[in-house]
XYZ file of C-alpha atoms in Angstrom:
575
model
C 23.999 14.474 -33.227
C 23.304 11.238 -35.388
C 23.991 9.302 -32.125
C 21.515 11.234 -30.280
C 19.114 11.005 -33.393
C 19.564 7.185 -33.287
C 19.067 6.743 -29.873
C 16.384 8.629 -30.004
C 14.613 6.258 -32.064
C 15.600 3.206 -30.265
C 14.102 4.685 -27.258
C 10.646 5.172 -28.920
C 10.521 2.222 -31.026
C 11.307 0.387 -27.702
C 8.498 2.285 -25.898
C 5.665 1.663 -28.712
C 6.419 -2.385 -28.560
C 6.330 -2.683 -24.642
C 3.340 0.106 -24.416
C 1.183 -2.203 -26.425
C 1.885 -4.891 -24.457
C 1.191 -3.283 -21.132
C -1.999 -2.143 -22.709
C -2.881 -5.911 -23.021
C -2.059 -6.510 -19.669
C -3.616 -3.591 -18.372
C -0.068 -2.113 -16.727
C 0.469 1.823 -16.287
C 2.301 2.457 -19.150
C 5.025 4.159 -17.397
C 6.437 0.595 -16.256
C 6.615 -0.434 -20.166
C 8.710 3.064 -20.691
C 11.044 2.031 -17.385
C 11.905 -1.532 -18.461
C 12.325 -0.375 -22.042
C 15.202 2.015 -21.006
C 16.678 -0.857 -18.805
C 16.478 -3.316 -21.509
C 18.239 -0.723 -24.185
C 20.359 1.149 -21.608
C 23.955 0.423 -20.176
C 22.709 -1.989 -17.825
C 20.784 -4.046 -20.480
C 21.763 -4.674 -23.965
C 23.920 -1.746 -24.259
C 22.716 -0.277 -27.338
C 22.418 3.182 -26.361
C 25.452 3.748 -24.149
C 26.312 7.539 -24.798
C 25.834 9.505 -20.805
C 25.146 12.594 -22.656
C 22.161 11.117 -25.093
C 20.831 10.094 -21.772
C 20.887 12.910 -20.219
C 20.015 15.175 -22.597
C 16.998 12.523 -23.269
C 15.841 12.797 -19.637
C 16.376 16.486 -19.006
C 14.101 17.874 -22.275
C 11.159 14.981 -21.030
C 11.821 16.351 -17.454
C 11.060 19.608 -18.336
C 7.961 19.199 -20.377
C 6.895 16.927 -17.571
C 6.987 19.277 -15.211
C 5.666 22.071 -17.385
C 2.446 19.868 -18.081
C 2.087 19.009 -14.233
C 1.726 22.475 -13.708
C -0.917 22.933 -16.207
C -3.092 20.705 -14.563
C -2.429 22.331 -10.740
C -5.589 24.719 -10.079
C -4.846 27.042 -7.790
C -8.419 28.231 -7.623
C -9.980 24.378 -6.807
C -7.437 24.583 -3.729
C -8.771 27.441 -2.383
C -12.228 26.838 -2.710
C -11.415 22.828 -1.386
C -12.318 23.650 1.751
C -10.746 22.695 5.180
C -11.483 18.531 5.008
C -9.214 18.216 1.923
C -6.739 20.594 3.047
C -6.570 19.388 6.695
C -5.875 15.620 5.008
C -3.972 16.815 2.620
C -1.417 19.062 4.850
C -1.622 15.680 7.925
C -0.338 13.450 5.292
C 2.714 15.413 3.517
C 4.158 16.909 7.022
C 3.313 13.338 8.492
C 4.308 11.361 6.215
C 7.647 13.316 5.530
C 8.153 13.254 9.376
C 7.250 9.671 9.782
C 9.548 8.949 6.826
C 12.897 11.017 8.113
C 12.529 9.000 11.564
C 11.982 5.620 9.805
C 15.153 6.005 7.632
C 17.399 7.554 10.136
C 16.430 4.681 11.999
C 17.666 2.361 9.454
C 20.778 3.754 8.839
C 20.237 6.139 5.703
C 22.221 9.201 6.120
C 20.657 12.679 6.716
C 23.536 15.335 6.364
C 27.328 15.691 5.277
C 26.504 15.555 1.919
C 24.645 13.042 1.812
C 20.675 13.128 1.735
C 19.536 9.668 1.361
C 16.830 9.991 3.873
C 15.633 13.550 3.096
C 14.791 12.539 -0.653
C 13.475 8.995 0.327
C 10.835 11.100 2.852
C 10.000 13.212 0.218
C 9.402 10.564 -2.848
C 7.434 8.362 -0.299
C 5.033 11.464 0.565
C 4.003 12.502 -2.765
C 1.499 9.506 -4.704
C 1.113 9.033 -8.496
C -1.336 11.777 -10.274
C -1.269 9.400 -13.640
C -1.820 6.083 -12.161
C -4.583 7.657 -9.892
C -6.449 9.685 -12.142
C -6.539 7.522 -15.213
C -7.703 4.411 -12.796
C -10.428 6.622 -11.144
C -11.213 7.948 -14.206
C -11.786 4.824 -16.017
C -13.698 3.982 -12.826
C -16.288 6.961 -12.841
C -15.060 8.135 -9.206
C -13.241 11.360 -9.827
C -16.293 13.293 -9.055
C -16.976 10.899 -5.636
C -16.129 12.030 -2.477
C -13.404 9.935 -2.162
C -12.498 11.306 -5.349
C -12.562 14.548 -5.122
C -10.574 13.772 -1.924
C -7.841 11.845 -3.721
C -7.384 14.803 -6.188
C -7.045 17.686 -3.497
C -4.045 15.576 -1.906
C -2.728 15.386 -5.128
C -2.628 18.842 -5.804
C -1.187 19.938 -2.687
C 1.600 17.090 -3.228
C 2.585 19.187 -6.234
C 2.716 22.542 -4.073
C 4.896 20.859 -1.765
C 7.219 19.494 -4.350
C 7.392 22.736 -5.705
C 8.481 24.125 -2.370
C 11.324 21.023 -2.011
C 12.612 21.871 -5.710
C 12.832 25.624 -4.669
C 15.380 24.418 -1.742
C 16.853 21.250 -3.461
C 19.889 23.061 -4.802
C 21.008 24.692 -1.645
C 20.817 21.621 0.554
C 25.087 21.341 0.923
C 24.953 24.809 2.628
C 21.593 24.779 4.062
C 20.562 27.249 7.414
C 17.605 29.769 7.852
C 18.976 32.618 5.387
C 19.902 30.398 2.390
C 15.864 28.690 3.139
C 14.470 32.648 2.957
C 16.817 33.121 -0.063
C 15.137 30.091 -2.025
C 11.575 30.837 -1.047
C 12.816 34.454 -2.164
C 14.371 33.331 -5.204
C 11.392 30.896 -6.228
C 9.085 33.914 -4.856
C 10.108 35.920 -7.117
C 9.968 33.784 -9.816
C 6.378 32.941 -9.491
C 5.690 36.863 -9.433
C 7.761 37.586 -12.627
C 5.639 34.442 -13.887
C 2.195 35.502 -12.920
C 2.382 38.972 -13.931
C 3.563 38.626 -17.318
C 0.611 35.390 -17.582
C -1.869 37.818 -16.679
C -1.127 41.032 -18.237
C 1.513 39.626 -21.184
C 0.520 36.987 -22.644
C -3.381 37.369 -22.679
C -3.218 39.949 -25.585
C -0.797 37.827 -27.023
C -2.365 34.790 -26.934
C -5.725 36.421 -28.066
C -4.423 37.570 -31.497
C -3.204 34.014 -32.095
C -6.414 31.932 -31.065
C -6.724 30.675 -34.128
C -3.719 29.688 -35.298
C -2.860 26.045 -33.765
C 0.453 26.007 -34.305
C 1.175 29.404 -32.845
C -0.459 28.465 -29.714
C 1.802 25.898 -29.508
C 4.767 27.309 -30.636
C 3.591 30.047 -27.898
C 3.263 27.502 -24.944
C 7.114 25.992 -26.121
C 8.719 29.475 -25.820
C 6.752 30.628 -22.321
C 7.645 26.994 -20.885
C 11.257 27.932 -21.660
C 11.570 31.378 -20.830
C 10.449 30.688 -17.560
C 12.988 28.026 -17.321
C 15.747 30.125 -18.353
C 14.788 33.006 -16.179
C 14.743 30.364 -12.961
C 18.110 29.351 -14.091
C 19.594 32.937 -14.016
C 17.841 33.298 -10.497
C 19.852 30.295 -9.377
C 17.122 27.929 -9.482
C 16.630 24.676 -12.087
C 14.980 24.919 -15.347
C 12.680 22.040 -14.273
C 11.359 24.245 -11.214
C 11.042 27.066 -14.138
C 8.702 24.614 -16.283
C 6.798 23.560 -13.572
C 5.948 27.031 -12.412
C 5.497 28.304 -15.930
C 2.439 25.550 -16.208
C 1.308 26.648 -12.565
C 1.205 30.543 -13.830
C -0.760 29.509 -17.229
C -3.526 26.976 -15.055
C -5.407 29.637 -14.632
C -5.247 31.389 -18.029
C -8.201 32.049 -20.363
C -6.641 29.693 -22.929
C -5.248 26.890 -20.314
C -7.313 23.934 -21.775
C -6.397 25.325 -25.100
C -2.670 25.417 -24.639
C -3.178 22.127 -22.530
C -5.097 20.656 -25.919
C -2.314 21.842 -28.368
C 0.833 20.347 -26.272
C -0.415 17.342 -24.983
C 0.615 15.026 -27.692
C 4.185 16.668 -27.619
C 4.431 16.620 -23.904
C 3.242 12.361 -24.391
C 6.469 12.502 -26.791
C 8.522 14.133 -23.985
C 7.035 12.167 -21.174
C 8.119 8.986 -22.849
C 11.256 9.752 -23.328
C 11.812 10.978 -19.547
C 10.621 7.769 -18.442
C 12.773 5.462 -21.118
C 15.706 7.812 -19.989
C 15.253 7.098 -16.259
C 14.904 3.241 -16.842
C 18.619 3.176 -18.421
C 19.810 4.770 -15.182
C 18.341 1.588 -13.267
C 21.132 -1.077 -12.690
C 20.695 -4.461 -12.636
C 19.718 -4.692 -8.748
C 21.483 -6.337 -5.934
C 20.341 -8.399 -3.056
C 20.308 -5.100 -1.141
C 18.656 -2.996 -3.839
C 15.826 -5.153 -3.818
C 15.441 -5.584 0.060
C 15.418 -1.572 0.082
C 13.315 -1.636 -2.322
C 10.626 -3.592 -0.583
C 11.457 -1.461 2.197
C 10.355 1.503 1.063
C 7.178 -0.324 -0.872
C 5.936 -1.134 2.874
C 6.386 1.955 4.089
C 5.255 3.930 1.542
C 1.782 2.037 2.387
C 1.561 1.558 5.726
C 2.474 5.625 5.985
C -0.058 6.568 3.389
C -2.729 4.566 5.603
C -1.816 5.784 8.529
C -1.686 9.595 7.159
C -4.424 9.659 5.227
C -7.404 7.438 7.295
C -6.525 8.977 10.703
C -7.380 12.662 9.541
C -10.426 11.912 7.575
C -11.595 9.607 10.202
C -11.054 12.455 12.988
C -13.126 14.696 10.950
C -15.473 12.103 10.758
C -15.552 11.477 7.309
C -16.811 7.239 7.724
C -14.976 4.432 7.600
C -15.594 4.116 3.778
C -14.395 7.543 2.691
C -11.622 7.785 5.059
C -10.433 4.410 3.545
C -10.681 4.596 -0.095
C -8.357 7.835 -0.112
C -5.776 6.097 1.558
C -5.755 3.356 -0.686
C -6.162 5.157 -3.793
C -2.676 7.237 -2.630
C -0.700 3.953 -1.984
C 2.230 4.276 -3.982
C 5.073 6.535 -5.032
C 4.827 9.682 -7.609
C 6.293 9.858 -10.828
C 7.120 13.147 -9.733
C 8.780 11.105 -6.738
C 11.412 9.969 -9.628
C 11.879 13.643 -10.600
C 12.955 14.318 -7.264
C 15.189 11.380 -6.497
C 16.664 12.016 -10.301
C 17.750 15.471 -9.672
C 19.218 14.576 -6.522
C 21.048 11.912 -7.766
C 22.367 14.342 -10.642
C 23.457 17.001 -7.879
C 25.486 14.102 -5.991
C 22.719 14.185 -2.754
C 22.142 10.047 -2.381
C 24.133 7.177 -3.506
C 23.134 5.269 -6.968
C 21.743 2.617 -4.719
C 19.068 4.164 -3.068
C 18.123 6.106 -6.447
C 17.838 2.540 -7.930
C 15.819 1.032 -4.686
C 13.360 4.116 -5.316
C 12.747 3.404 -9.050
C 12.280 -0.469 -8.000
C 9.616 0.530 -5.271
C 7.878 3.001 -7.955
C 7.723 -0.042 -10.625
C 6.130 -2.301 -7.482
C 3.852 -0.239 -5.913
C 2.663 0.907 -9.518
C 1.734 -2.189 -10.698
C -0.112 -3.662 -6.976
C -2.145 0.070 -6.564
C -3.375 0.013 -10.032
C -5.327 -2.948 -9.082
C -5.995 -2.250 -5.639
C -7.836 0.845 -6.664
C -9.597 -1.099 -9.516
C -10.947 -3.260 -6.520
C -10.803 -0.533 -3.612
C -14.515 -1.150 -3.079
C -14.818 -4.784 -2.424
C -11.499 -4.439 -0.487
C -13.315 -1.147 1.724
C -16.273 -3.516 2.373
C -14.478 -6.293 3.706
C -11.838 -4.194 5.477
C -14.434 -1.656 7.410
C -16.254 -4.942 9.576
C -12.528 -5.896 10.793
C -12.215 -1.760 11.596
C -15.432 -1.663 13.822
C -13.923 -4.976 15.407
C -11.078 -2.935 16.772
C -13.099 -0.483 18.063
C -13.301 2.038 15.070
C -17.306 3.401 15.092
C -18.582 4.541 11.839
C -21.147 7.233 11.205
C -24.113 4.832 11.199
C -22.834 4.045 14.887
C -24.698 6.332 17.891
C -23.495 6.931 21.131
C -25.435 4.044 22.345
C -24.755 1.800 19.394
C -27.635 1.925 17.889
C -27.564 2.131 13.858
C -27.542 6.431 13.260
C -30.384 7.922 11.161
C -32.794 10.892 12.254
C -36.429 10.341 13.374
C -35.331 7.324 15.576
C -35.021 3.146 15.689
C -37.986 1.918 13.268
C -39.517 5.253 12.392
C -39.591 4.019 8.942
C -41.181 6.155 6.315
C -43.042 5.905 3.085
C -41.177 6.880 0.379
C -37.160 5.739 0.437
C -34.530 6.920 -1.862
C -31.856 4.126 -1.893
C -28.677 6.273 -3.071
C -28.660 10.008 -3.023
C -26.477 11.448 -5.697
C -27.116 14.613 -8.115
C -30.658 13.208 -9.079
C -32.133 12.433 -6.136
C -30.196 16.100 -4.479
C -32.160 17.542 -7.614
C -35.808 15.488 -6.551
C -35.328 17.057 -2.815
C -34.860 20.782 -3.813
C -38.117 20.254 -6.294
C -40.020 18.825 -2.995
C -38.777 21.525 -0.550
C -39.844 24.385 -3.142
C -43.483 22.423 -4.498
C -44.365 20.339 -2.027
C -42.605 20.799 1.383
C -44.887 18.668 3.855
C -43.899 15.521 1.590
C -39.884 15.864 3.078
C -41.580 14.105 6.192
C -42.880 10.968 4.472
C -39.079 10.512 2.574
C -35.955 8.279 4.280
C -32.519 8.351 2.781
C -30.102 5.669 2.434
C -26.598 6.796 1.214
C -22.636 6.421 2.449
C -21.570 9.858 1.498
C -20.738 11.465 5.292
C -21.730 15.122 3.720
C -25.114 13.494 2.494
C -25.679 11.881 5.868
C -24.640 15.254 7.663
C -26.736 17.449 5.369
C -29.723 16.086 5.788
C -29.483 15.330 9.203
C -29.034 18.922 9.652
C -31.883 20.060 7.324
C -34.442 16.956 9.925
C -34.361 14.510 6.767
C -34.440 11.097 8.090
C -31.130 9.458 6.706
C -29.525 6.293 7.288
C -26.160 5.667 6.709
C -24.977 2.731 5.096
C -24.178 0.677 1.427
C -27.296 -0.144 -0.194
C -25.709 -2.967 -1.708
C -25.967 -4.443 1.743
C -29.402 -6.434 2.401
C -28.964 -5.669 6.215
C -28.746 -1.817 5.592
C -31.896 -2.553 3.425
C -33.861 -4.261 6.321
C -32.385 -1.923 8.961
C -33.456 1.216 6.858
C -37.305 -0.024 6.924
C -37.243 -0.545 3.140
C -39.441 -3.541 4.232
C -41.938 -1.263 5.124
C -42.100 1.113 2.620
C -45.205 1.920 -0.186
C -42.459 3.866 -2.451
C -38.755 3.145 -3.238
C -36.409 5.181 -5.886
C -33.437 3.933 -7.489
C -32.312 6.805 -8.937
C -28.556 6.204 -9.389
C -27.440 4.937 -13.110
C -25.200 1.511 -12.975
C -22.423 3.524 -13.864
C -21.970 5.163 -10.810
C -22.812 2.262 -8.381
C -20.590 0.703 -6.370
C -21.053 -2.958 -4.831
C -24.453 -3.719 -7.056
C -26.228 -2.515 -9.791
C -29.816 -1.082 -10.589
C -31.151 -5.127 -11.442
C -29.732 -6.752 -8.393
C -30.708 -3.694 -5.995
C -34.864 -4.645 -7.289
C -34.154 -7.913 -6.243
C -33.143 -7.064 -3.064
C -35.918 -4.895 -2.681
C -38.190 -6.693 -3.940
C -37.467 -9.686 -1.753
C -37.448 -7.736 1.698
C -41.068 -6.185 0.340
C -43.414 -7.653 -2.061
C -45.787 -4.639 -2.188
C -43.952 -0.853 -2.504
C -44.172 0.444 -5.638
C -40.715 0.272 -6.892
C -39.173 2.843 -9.604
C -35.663 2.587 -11.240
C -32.897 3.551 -13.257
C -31.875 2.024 -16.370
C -28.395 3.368 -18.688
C -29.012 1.247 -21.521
C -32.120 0.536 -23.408
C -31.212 -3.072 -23.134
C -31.643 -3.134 -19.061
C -35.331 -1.616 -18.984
C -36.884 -5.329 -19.690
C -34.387 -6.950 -17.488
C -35.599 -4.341 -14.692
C -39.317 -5.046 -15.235
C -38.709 -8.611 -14.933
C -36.813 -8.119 -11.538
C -39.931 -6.544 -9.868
C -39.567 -2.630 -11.123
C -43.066 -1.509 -11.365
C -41.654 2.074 -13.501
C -38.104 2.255 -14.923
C -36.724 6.008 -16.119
C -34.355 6.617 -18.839
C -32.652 9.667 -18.200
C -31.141 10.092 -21.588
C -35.043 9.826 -23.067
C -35.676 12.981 -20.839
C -32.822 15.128 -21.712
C -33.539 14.368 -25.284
C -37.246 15.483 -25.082
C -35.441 19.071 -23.196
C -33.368 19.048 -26.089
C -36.139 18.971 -28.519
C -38.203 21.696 -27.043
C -35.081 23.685 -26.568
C -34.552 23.129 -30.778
C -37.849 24.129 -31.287
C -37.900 27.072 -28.900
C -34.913 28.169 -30.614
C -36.558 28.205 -34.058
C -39.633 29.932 -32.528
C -37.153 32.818 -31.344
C -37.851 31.625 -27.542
C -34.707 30.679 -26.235
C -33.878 33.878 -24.071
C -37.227 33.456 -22.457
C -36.785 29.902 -21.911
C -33.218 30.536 -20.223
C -34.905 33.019 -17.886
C -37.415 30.543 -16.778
C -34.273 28.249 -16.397
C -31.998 30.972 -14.377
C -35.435 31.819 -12.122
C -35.776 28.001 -11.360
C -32.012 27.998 -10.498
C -32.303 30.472 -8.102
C -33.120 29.292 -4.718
C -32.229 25.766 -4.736
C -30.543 24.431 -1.661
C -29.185 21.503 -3.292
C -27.300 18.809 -1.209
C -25.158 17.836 -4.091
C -24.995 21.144 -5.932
């Protein structure tokens, strides 16, 4: 026990020092937990040596883990995602697991008789990292683009399908058609035991002890483990259990509550997983390493290959079919799960387990600044796509550039970008003013923009308005009225000062309004040829002030009536 205690500490005192300095560096922390476990493990200095601290180390951060993956897997968002996500999503797990069992039976891994090098490599090289991804895009302000929202429906579905693997994993030595039914049974009926006690258990439960923190917590602790235990008297793992007791509690009245209370304790947990697993990594061979990079390169050129080609079918652009796919580049954490528990139940040699962890620790630290540069990379990959014959969606059947109302039928007023402000100006004009949609052109990259308002006879043009030739193509040249009405925060390739320039530069004489996030940038827009620049933050704050004084005047009810009546109808592209 002291031992364990001891190492223990070493593991999070190692953790803290190399965390800070991959916070400096701006590294995913998980790398900094990895190479701490190598440097205090068996392979490295030697100072925690004891098998069983390990693995008792790794198996309680495995298990909260997987518990707090669950949490965040919304079953209801992949329902309602709707068939583009789950058409790309479902292409690149079967592909990519497909493309991955030929490509390592073709170099020589095994694939039966005990051994299942090629299975688990398939399966860790189809499922991408949910903490690299989201805390990059979220640090980016794209989780709630296209692309994003993309990204993060893959995701989800990765976890389903891991899920799925886990439920089988244990039964691979004797595996036929009745022991598969008798997993998906056994994991079946797990999920059912799971959900109904979630639903009509713990709710009551759960309700009485709202207000006591530590309860709630306490309360989370005991339901991740009972559903562990339960999954190990059904024949399955306890990890499976955690996972699917965080599945069965996402969609709980008191999910982001629980989620709240155990997040610093699953951090704790998560840490220690990762230190765990980086003691396990040997000091690699020649051959470790060439694996490694092996399975780096695949893992890529796979992910492009799954993930473009569907989007692009379903005509999706060049842009948002590419940004997906290079946003998914890399290997899961949950990857290492999977290659960790079959290396515990004997499936794939130590070799391959440590060539996987190698590739994870490369491909981490390239795709975390990949997708910190996706865009520029998207913009100077898509001309060399339409070079080898790939057409985009501003390409027509005769080549001509693709916006409604024809070559040159330019129009008066021009939105450059269309996000939730200007989808918010067009439902005002199509309820107050209707005749004025004919005098208004578009200029956007979102495909569902440029389909939406081709269908509703908008005249769009599809293209990056950071691009002075979409600018001139799009008759901004000729317009009397252009709106920038997309904050800098959220644009991509330029920002609100350099897009007036532009403008103004192709047209001395439209009235130009735009969009300013700080204070600070209003003069610098005036001086850069805005004639009127909005602050929306000056505008919800006047709302915000009638609202208070509505309030005090006992008029709020009315006022949310007028709100809910104005809410209505809209037909809002971006709702």
């Amino acid at each position: 026990m002291h031992e364990l205690i001891g190492d223990i500490t070493l593991c999070i005192l190692f953790a803290w020092v190399l965390g800070l300095a991959a916070h400096k560096w701006r590294q995913p922390s998980i790398l900094a937990y990895l190479v701490a476990g190598f440097a205090i493990g068996p392979f490295g200095t030697g100072w925690v040596k004891s098998q069983e601290s390990i693995s008792v180390i790794s198996e309680l951060g495995l298990i909260f883990m997987l518990f707090m993956i669950g949490l965040e897997i919304d079953l209801k968002k992949i329902i309602r995602a709707g068939p583009v996500i789950l058409i790309a999503g479902g292409v690149q797990l079967l592909g990519g697991a497909a493309l991955g069992i030929l490509f390592f039976v073709a170099i020589g891994m095994r694939m039966g008789a005990e051994s299942y090098d090629a299975l688990y490599l398939c399966v860790a090289c189809a499922l991408s990292s949910t903490v690299i991804i989201v805390k990059v895009l979220y640090e980016k302000r794209e989780l709630d683009t296209l692309p994003g929202r993309i990204t993060l429906g893959v995701l989800v579905l990765q976890d389903v399908f891991a899920i799925l693997f886990l439920a089988v994993q244990p039964s691979l030595d004797d595996l036929h058609v009745s022991v598969i039914l008798l997993s998906f049974a056994r994991a079946g009926t797990l999920v059912a035991i799971a959900l109904l006690l979630s639903r009509y258990v713990l709710p009551p439960v759960f309700h009485r002890i709202a207000r006591t923190p530590e309860l709630i917590l306490l309360g989370a602790l005991a339901w991740c483990f009972l559903i562990g235990e339960i999954a190990e008297r059904l024949h399955l793992s306890r990890e499976m259990g955690s996972l699917v007791a965080g599945v069965s509690l996402s969609t709980f009245p008191y999910a982001l509550d629980v989620t709240a209370k155990v997040t610093t304790l699953r951090d704790f947990f998560i840490t220690l997983f990762f230190v765990a697993l980086g003691m396990t990594i040997p000091i690699p061979t020649m051959s470790v390493v060439g694996l490694a990079l092996v399975i780096a390169l695949f893992t890529v050129a796979s992910r492009l290959l799954t993930t473009f080609t569907p989007l692009y079918m379903m005509r999706q652009g060049l842009r948002a079919s590419l940004l997906p796919a290079l946003n998914l580049a890399q290997i899961s954490e949950f990857s290492l799960v999977v290659i960790q528990t079959g290396a515990a139940a004997g499936h794939l040699k130590n070799g391959t387990s440590s060539a996987a962890s190698f590739a994870f620790v490369l491909l981490a630290v390239l795709s975390t600044f990949v997708i910190v540069r996706s865009d520029p990379i998207a913009r100077r990959s898509i001309p060399l796509l339409k070079r080898i014959g790939l057409r985009d969606l501003d390409a027509s059947k005769d080549g001509e550039a693709g916006h409604e109302g024809g070559h040159g039928a330019e129009r008066p007023i021009v939105l450059l970008g269309f996000f939730r402000t200007a989808s918010a100006l067009l439902s005002e004009i199509e309820r107050n003013q209707p005749a004025l949609l004919e005098q208004i052109g578009v200029v956007d990259f979102n495909p569902v923009v440029f389909r939406t308002l081709s269908d509703r006879g908008i005249q769009v043009t599809y293209g990056d308005i950071s691009n002075v030739d979409t600018l001139v193509h799009a008759g901004v040249g000729q317009a009397e009225l252009i709106i920038l009405s997309i904050p800098d925060s959220l644009l991509k390739g330029a920002n609100n000062e350099k897009l007036v320039r532009h403008v103004r530069s192709i047209n001395a004489t439209a009235k130009i309004v735009a969009t300013a996030d700080l204070l600070a940038d209003v003069n610098d827009l005036y001086d850069a040829g805005a004639d009127y620049v909005t602050v929306p933050r000056l505008s919800d704050a006047q709302v915000l002030l009638n609202l208070i004084q509505d309030a005090s005047a006992g008029l709020l009810s009315e006022r949310r009536n007028e709100a809910e009546a104005m809410l209505a109808d809209r037909r809002e592209v971006l709702p």
